[in-house]
PDB file of C-alpha atoms in Angstrom:
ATOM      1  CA  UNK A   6     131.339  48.190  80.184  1.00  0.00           C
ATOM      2  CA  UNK A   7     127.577  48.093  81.498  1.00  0.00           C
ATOM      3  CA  UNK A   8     126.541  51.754  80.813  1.00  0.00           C
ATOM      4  CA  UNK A   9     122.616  51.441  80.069  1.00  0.00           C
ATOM      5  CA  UNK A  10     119.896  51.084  82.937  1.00  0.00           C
ATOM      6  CA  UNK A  11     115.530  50.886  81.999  1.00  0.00           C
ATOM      7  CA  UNK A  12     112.714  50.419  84.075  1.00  0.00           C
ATOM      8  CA  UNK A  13     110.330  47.390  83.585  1.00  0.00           C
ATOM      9  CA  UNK A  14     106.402  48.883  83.450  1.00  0.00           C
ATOM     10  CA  UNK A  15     105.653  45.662  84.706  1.00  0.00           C
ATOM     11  CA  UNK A  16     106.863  47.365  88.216  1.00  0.00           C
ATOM     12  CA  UNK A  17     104.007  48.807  88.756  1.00  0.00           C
ATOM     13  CA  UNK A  18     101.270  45.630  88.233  1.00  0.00           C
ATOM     14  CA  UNK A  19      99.465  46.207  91.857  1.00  0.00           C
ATOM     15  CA  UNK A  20      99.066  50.513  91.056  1.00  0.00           C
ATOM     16  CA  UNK A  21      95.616  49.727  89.269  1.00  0.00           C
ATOM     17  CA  UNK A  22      94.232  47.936  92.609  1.00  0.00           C
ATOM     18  CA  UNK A  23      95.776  50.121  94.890  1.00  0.00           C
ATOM     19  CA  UNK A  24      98.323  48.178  95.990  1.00  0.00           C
ATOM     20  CA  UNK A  25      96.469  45.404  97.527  1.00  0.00           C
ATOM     21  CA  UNK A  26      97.073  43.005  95.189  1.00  0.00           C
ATOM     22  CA  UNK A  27      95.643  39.755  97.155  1.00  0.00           C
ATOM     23  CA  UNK A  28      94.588  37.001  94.513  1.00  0.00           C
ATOM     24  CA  UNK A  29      97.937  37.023  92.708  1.00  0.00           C
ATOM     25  CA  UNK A  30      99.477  38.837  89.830  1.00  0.00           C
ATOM     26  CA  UNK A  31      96.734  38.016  87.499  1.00  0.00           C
ATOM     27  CA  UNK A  32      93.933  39.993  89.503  1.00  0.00           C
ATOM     28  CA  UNK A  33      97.150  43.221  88.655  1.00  0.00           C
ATOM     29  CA  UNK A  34      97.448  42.259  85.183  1.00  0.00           C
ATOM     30  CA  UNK A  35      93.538  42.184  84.328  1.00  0.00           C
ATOM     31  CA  UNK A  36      92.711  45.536  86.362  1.00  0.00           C
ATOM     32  CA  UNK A  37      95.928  47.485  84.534  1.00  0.00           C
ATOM     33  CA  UNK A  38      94.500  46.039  81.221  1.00  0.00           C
ATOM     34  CA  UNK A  39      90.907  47.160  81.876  1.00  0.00           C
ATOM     35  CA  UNK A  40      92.411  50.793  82.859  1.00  0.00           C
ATOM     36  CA  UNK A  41      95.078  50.849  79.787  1.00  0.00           C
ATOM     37  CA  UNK A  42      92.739  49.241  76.994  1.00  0.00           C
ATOM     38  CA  UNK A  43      90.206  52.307  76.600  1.00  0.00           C
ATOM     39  CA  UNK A  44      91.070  54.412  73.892  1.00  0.00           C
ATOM     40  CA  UNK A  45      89.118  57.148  75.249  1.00  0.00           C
ATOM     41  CA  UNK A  46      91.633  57.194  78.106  1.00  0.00           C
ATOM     42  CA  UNK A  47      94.687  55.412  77.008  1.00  0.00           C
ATOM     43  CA  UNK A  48      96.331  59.301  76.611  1.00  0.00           C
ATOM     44  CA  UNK A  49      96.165  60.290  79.777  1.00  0.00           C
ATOM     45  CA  UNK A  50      96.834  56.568  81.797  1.00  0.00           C
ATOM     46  CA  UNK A  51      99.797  56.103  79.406  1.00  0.00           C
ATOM     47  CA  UNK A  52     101.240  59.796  79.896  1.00  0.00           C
ATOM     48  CA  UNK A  53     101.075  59.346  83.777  1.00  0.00           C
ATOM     49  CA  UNK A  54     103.200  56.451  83.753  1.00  0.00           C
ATOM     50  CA  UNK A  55     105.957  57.471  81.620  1.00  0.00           C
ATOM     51  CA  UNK A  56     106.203  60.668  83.281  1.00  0.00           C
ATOM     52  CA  UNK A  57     106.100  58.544  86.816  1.00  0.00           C
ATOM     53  CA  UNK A  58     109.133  56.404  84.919  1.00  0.00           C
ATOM     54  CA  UNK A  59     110.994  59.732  83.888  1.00  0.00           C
ATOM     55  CA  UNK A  60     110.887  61.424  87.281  1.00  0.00           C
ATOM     56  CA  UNK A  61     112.855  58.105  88.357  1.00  0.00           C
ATOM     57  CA  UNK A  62     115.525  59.201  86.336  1.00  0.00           C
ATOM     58  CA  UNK A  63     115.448  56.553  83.666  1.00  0.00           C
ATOM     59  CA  UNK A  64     115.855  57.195  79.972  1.00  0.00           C
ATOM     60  CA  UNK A  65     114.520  53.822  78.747  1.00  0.00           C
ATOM     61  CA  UNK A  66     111.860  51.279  79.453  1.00  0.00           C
ATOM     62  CA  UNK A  67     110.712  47.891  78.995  1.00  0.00           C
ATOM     63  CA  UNK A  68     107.107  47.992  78.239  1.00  0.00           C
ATOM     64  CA  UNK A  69     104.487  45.808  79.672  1.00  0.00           C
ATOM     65  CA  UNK A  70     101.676  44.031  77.976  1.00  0.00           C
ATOM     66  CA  UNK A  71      99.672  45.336  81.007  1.00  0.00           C
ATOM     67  CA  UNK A  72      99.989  48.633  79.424  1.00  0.00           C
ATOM     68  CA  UNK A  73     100.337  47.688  75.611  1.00  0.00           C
ATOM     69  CA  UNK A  74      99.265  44.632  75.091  1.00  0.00           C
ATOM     70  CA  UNK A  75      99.704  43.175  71.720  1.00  0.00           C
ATOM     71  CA  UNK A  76      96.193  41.441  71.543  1.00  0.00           C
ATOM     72  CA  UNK A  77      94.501  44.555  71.625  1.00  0.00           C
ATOM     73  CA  UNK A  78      96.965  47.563  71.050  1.00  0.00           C
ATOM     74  CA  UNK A  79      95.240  49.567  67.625  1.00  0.00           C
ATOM     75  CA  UNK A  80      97.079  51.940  65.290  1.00  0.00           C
ATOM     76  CA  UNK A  81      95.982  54.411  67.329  1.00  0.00           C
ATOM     77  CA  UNK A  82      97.196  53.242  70.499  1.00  0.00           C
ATOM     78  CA  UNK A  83     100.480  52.488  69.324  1.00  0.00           C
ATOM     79  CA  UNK A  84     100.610  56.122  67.745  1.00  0.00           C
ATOM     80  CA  UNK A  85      99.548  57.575  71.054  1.00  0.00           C
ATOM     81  CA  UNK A  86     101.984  55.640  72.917  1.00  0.00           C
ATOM     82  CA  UNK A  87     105.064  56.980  70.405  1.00  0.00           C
ATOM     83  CA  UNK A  88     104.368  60.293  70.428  1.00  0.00           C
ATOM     84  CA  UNK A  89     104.323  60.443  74.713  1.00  0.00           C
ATOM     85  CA  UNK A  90     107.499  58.132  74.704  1.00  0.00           C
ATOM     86  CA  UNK A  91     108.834  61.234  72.555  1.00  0.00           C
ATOM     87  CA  UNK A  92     107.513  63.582  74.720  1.00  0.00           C
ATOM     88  CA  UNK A  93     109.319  61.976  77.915  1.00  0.00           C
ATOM     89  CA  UNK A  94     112.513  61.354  75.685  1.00  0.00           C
ATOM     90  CA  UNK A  95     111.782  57.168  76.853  1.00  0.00           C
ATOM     91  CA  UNK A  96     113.207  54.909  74.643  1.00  0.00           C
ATOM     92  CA  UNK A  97     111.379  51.367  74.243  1.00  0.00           C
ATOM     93  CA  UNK A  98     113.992  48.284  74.845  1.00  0.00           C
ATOM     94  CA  UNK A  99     111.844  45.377  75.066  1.00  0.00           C
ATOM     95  CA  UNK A 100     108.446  44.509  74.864  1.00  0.00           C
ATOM     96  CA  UNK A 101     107.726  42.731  78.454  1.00  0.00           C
ATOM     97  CA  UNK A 102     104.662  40.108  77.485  1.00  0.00           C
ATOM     98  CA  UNK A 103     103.768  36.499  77.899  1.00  0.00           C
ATOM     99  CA  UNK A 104     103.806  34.378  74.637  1.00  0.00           C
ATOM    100  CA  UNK A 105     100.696  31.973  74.270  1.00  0.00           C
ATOM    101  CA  UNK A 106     100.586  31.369  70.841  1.00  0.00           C
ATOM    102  CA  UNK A 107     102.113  32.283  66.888  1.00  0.00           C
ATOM    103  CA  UNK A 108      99.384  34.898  66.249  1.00  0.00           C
ATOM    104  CA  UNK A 109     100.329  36.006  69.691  1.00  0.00           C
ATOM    105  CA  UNK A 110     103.526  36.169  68.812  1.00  0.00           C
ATOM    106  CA  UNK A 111     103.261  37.979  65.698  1.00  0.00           C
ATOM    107  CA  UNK A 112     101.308  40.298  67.065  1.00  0.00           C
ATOM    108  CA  UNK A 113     104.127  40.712  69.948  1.00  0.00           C
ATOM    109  CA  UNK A 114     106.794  41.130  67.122  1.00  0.00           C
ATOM    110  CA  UNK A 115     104.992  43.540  65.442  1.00  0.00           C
ATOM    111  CA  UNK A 116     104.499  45.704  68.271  1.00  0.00           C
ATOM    112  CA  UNK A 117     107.543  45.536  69.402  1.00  0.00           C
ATOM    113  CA  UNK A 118     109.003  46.608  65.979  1.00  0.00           C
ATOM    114  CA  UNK A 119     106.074  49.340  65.700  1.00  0.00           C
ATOM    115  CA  UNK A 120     107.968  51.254  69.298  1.00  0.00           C
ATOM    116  CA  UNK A 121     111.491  50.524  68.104  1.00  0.00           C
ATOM    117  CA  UNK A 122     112.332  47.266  70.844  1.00  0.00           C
ATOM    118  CA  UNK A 123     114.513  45.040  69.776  1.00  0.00           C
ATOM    119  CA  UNK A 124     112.907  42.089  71.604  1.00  0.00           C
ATOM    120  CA  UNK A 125     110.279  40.521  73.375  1.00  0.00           C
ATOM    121  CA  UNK A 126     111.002  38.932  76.862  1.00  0.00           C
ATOM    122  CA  UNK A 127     108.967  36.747  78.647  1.00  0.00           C
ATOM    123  CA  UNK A 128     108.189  33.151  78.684  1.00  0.00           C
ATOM    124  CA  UNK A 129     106.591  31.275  75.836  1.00  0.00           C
ATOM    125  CA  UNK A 130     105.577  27.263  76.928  1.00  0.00           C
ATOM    126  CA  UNK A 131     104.402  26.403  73.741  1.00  0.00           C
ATOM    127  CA  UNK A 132     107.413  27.396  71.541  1.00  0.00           C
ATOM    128  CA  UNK A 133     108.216  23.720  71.293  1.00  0.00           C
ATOM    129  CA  UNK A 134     104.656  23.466  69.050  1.00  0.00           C
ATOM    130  CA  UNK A 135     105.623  26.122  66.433  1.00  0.00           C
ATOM    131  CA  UNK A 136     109.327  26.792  66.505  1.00  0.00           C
ATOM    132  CA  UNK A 137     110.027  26.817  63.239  1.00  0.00           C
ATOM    133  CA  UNK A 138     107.201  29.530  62.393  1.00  0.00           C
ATOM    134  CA  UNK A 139     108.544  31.459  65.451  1.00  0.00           C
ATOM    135  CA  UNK A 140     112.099  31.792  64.007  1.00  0.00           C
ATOM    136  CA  UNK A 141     110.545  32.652  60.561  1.00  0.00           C
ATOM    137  CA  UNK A 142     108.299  35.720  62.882  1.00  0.00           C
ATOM    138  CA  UNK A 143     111.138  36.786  64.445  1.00  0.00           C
ATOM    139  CA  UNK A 144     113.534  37.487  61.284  1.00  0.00           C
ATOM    140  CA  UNK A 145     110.893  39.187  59.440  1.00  0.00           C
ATOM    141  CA  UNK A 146     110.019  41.609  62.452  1.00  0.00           C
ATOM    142  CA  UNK A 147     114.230  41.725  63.158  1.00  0.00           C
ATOM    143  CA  UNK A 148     113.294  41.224  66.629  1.00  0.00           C
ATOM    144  CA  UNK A 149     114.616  39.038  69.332  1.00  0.00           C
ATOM    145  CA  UNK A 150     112.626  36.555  71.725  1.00  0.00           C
ATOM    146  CA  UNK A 151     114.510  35.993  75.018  1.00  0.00           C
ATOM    147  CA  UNK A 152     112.596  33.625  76.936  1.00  0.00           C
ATOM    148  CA  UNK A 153     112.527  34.660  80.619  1.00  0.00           C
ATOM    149  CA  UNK A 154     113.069  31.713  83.736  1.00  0.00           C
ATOM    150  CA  UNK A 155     110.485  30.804  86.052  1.00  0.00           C
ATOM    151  CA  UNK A 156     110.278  27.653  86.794  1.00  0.00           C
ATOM    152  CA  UNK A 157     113.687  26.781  85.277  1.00  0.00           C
ATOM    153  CA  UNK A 158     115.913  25.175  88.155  1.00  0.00           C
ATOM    154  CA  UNK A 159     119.269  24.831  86.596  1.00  0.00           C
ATOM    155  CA  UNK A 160     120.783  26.777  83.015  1.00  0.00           C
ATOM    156  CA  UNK A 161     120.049  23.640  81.529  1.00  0.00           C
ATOM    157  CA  UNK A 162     116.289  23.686  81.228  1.00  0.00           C
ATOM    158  CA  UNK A 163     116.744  26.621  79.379  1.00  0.00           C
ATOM    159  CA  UNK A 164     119.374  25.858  76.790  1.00  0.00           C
ATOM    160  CA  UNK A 165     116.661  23.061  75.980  1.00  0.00           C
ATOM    161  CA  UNK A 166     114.221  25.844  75.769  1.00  0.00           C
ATOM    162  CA  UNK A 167     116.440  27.915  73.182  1.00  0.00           C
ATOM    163  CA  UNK A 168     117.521  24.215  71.170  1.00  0.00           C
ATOM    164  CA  UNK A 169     120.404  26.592  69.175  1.00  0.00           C
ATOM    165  CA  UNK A 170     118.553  29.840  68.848  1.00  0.00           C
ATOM    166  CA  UNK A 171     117.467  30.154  65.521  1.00  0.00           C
ATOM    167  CA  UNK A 172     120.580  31.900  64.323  1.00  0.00           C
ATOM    168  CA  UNK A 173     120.761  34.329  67.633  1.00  0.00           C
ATOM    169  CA  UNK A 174     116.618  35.309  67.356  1.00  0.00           C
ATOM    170  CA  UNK A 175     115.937  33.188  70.591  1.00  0.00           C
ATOM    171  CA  UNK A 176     117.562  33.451  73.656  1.00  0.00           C
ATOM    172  CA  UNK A 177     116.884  34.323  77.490  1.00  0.00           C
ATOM    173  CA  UNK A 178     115.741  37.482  78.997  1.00  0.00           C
ATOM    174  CA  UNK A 179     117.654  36.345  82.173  1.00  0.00           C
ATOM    175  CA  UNK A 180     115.738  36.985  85.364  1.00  0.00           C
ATOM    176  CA  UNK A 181     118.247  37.189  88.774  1.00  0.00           C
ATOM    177  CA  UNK A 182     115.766  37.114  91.160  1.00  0.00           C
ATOM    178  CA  UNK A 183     113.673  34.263  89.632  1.00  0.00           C
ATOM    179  CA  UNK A 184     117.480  32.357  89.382  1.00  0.00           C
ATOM    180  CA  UNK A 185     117.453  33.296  93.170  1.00  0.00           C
ATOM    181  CA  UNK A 186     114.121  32.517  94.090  1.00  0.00           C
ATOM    182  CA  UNK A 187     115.063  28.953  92.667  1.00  0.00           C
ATOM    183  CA  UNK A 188     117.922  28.492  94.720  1.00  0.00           C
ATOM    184  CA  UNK A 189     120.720  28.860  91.648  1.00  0.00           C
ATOM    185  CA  UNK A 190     123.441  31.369  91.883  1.00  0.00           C
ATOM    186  CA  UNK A 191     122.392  34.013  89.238  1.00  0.00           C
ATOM    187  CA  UNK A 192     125.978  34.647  88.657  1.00  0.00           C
ATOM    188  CA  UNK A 193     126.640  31.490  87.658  1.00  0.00           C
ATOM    189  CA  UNK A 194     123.693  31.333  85.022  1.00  0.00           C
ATOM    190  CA  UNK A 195     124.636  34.476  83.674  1.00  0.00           C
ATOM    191  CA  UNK A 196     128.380  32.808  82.828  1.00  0.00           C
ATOM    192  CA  UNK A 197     126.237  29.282  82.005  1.00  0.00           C
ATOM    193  CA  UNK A 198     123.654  31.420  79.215  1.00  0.00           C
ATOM    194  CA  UNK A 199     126.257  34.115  78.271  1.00  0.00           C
ATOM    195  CA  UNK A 200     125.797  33.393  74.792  1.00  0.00           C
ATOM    196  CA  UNK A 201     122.713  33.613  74.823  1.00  0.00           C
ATOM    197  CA  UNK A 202     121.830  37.038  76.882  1.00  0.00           C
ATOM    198  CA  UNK A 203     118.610  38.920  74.858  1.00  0.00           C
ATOM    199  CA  UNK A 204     118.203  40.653  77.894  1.00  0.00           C
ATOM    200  CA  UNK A 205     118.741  40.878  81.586  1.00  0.00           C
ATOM    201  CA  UNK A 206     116.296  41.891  84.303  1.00  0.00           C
ATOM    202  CA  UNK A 207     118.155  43.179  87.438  1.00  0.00           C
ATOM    203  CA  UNK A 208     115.927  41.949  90.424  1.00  0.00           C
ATOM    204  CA  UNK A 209     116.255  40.738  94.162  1.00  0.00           C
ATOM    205  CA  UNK A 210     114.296  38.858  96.077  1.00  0.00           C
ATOM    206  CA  UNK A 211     113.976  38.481 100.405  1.00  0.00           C
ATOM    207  CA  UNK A 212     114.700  34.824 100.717  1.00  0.00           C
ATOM    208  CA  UNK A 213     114.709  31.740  98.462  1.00  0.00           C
ATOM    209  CA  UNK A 214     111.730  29.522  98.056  1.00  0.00           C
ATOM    210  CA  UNK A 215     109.412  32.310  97.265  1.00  0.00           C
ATOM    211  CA  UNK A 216     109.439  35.628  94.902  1.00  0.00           C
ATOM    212  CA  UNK A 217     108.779  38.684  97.218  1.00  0.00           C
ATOM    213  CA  UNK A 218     110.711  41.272  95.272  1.00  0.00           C
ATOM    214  CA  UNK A 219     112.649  43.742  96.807  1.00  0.00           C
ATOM    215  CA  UNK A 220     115.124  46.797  96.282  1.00  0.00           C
ATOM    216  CA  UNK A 221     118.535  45.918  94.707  1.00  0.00           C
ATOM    217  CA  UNK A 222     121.249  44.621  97.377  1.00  0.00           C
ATOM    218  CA  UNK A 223     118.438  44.468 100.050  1.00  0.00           C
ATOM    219  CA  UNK A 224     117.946  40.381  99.059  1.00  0.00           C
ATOM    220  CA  UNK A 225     119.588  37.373  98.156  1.00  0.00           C
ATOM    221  CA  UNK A 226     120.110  37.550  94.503  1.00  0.00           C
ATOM    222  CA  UNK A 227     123.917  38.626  95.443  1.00  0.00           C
ATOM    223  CA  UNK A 228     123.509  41.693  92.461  1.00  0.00           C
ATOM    224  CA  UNK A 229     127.113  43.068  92.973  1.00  0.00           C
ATOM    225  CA  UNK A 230     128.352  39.462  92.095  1.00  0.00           C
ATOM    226  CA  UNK A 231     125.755  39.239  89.259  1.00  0.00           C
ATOM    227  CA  UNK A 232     126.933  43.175  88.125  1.00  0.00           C
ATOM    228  CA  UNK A 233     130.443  41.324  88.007  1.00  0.00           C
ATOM    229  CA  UNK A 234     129.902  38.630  86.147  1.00  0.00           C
ATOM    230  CA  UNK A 235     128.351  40.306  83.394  1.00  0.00           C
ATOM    231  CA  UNK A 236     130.955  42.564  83.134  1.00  0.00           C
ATOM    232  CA  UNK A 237     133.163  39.681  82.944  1.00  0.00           C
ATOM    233  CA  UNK A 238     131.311  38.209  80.212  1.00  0.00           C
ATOM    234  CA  UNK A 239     131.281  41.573  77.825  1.00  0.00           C
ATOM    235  CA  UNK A 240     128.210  42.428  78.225  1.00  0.00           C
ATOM    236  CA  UNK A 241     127.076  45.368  76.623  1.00  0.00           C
ATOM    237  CA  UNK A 242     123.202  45.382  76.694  1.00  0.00           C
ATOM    238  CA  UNK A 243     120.824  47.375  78.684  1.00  0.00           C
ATOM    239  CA  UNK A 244     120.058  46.434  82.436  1.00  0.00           C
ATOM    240  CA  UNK A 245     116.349  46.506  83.498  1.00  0.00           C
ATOM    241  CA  UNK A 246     115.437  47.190  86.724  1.00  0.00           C
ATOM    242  CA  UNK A 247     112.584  45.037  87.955  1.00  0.00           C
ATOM    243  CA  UNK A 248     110.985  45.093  91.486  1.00  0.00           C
ATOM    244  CA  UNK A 249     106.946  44.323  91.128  1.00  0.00           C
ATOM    245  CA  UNK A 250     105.546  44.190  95.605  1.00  0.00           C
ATOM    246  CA  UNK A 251     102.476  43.517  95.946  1.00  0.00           C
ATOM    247  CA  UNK A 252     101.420  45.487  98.693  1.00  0.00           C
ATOM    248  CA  UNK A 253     102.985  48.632  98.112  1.00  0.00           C
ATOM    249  CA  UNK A 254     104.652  51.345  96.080  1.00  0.00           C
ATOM    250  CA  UNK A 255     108.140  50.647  94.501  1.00  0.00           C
ATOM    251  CA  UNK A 256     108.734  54.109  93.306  1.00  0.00           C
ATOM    252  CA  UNK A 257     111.064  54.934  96.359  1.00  0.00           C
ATOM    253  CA  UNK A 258     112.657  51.086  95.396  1.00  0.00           C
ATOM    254  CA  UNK A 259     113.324  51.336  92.017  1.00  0.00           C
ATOM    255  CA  UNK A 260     114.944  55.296  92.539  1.00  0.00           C
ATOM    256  CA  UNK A 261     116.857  53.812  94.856  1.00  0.00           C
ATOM    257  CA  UNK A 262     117.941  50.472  93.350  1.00  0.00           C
ATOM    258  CA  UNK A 263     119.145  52.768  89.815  1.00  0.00           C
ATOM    259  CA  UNK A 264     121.319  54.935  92.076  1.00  0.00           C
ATOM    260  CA  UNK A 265     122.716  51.351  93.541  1.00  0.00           C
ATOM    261  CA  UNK A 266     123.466  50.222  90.019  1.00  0.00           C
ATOM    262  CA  UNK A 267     125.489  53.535  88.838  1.00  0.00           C
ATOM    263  CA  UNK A 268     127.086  53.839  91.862  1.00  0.00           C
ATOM    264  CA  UNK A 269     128.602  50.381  90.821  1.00  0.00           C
ATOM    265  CA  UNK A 270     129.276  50.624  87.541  1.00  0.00           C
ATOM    266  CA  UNK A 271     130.708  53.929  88.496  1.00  0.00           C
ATOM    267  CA  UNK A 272     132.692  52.226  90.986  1.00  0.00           C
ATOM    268  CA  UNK A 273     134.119  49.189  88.810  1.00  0.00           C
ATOM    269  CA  UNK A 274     133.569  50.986  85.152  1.00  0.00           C
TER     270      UNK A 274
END
């Protein structure tokens, strides 16, 4: 029975630039770094955001490298940051961050061990290189890597991408509305990578071809079918809600996109 809902951080990548977030997510991702990375106000920039994710009405979260990043997140940021998750009774599930490298990784799997996640999700194009030393990272740290599609056209690409999953420590952080965006029923990827779910990230999108995010069951990523299927697969994991425009505020969005989600599981529980 699906029971567990968190919002991705990462929903809020255009806040730091006002919501005009013209040259692409990068130009998000480097101004919510350059706000977030100052110790001297990491309190107060961190503690507005969870309280932001709290008023939603979530009770978990999948943090951000925007706003943690593991390349530059000290002792004392990552003692900061537990105390206010605490405070706002937030739960850390995954640790949402590109993988470039093994330091980077390492780093990553530290962190994420550091705020209690269980695993990092994002995409890592270099895992090929250093596979071996990844698996070894990710048993020491007890923390999962599920690799998050993209570019990935068919459930194929990314079975390659996971080549067995080191004993269950690499898998997919399953992304609907990227599944959608590519034209591929997210339904049917779920059933194609159900043994392999890390994670899931609940997102829609307006239209295929392109990746403007929108509020659950407003798009085409067909969410009550993909709701269904993982049901039908067991799944027993946390949901995270994703929904990242570029030109506005999602808080209204993602409020509204939780209630869809309980009001189905409540529906079909």
């Amino acid at each position: 029975m699906l029971t567990s809902l968190s919002c991705i951080s990462a929903n809020y990548v255009a806040r730091e630039v006002g919501y005009q977030m013209t040259e692409g997510w990068m130009q998000g991702d480097a101004a919510t770094q350059a706000a977030f990375r100052p110790i001297s106000s990491f309190a107060d920039k961190f503690d507005e955001l969870l309280t932001d994710v709290a008023a939603l009405g979530f009770t978990a979260i999948d943090l951000w490298g925007g706003h943690l990043h593991p390349d530059w997140a000290s002792a004392e940021h990552i003692e900061i940051a537990k105390d206010l998750l605490a405070k706002h009774k937030l739960e850390v599930i995954s640790l949402a961050t590109w993988i470039g490298s093994k330091d980077n990784l390492e780093h990553a799997a530290k962190l994420a061990n550091d705020l209690g996640a269980s695993s990092i999700g994002g995409g890592c194009p270099e895992l090929a290189t250093f596979r071996t030393e990844a698996a070894a990272i990710l048993k020491n740290y007890d923390v999962k890597l599920g690799l998050e599609n993209h570019p990935e056209t068919h459930p194929d690409d990314m079975l390659a991408q996971i080549d067995g999953g080191a004993d269950g420590y690499i898998g997919t952080a399953l992304d609907t509305g990227w599944w959608a965006t590519q034209g591929f029923s997210a339904a049917q990827a779920i059933h194609d990578l159900k043994d392999h779910l890390v994670h899931v990230h609940l997102k829609d999108v307006q239209a295929v071809g392109a990746h403007d995010t929108c509020q659950l069951g407003k798009g085409v990523a067909d969410i009550p079918a993909c709701l269904q299927a993982l049901q039908d697969i067991g799944y027993t994991g946390v949901l995270a809600i994703e929904h990242e425009p570029e030109t506005f505020d999602p808080t209204d969005d993602l409020r509204a996109s939780r209630v869809y989600v309980e009001d189905w599981m409540n529906q079909h529980g």
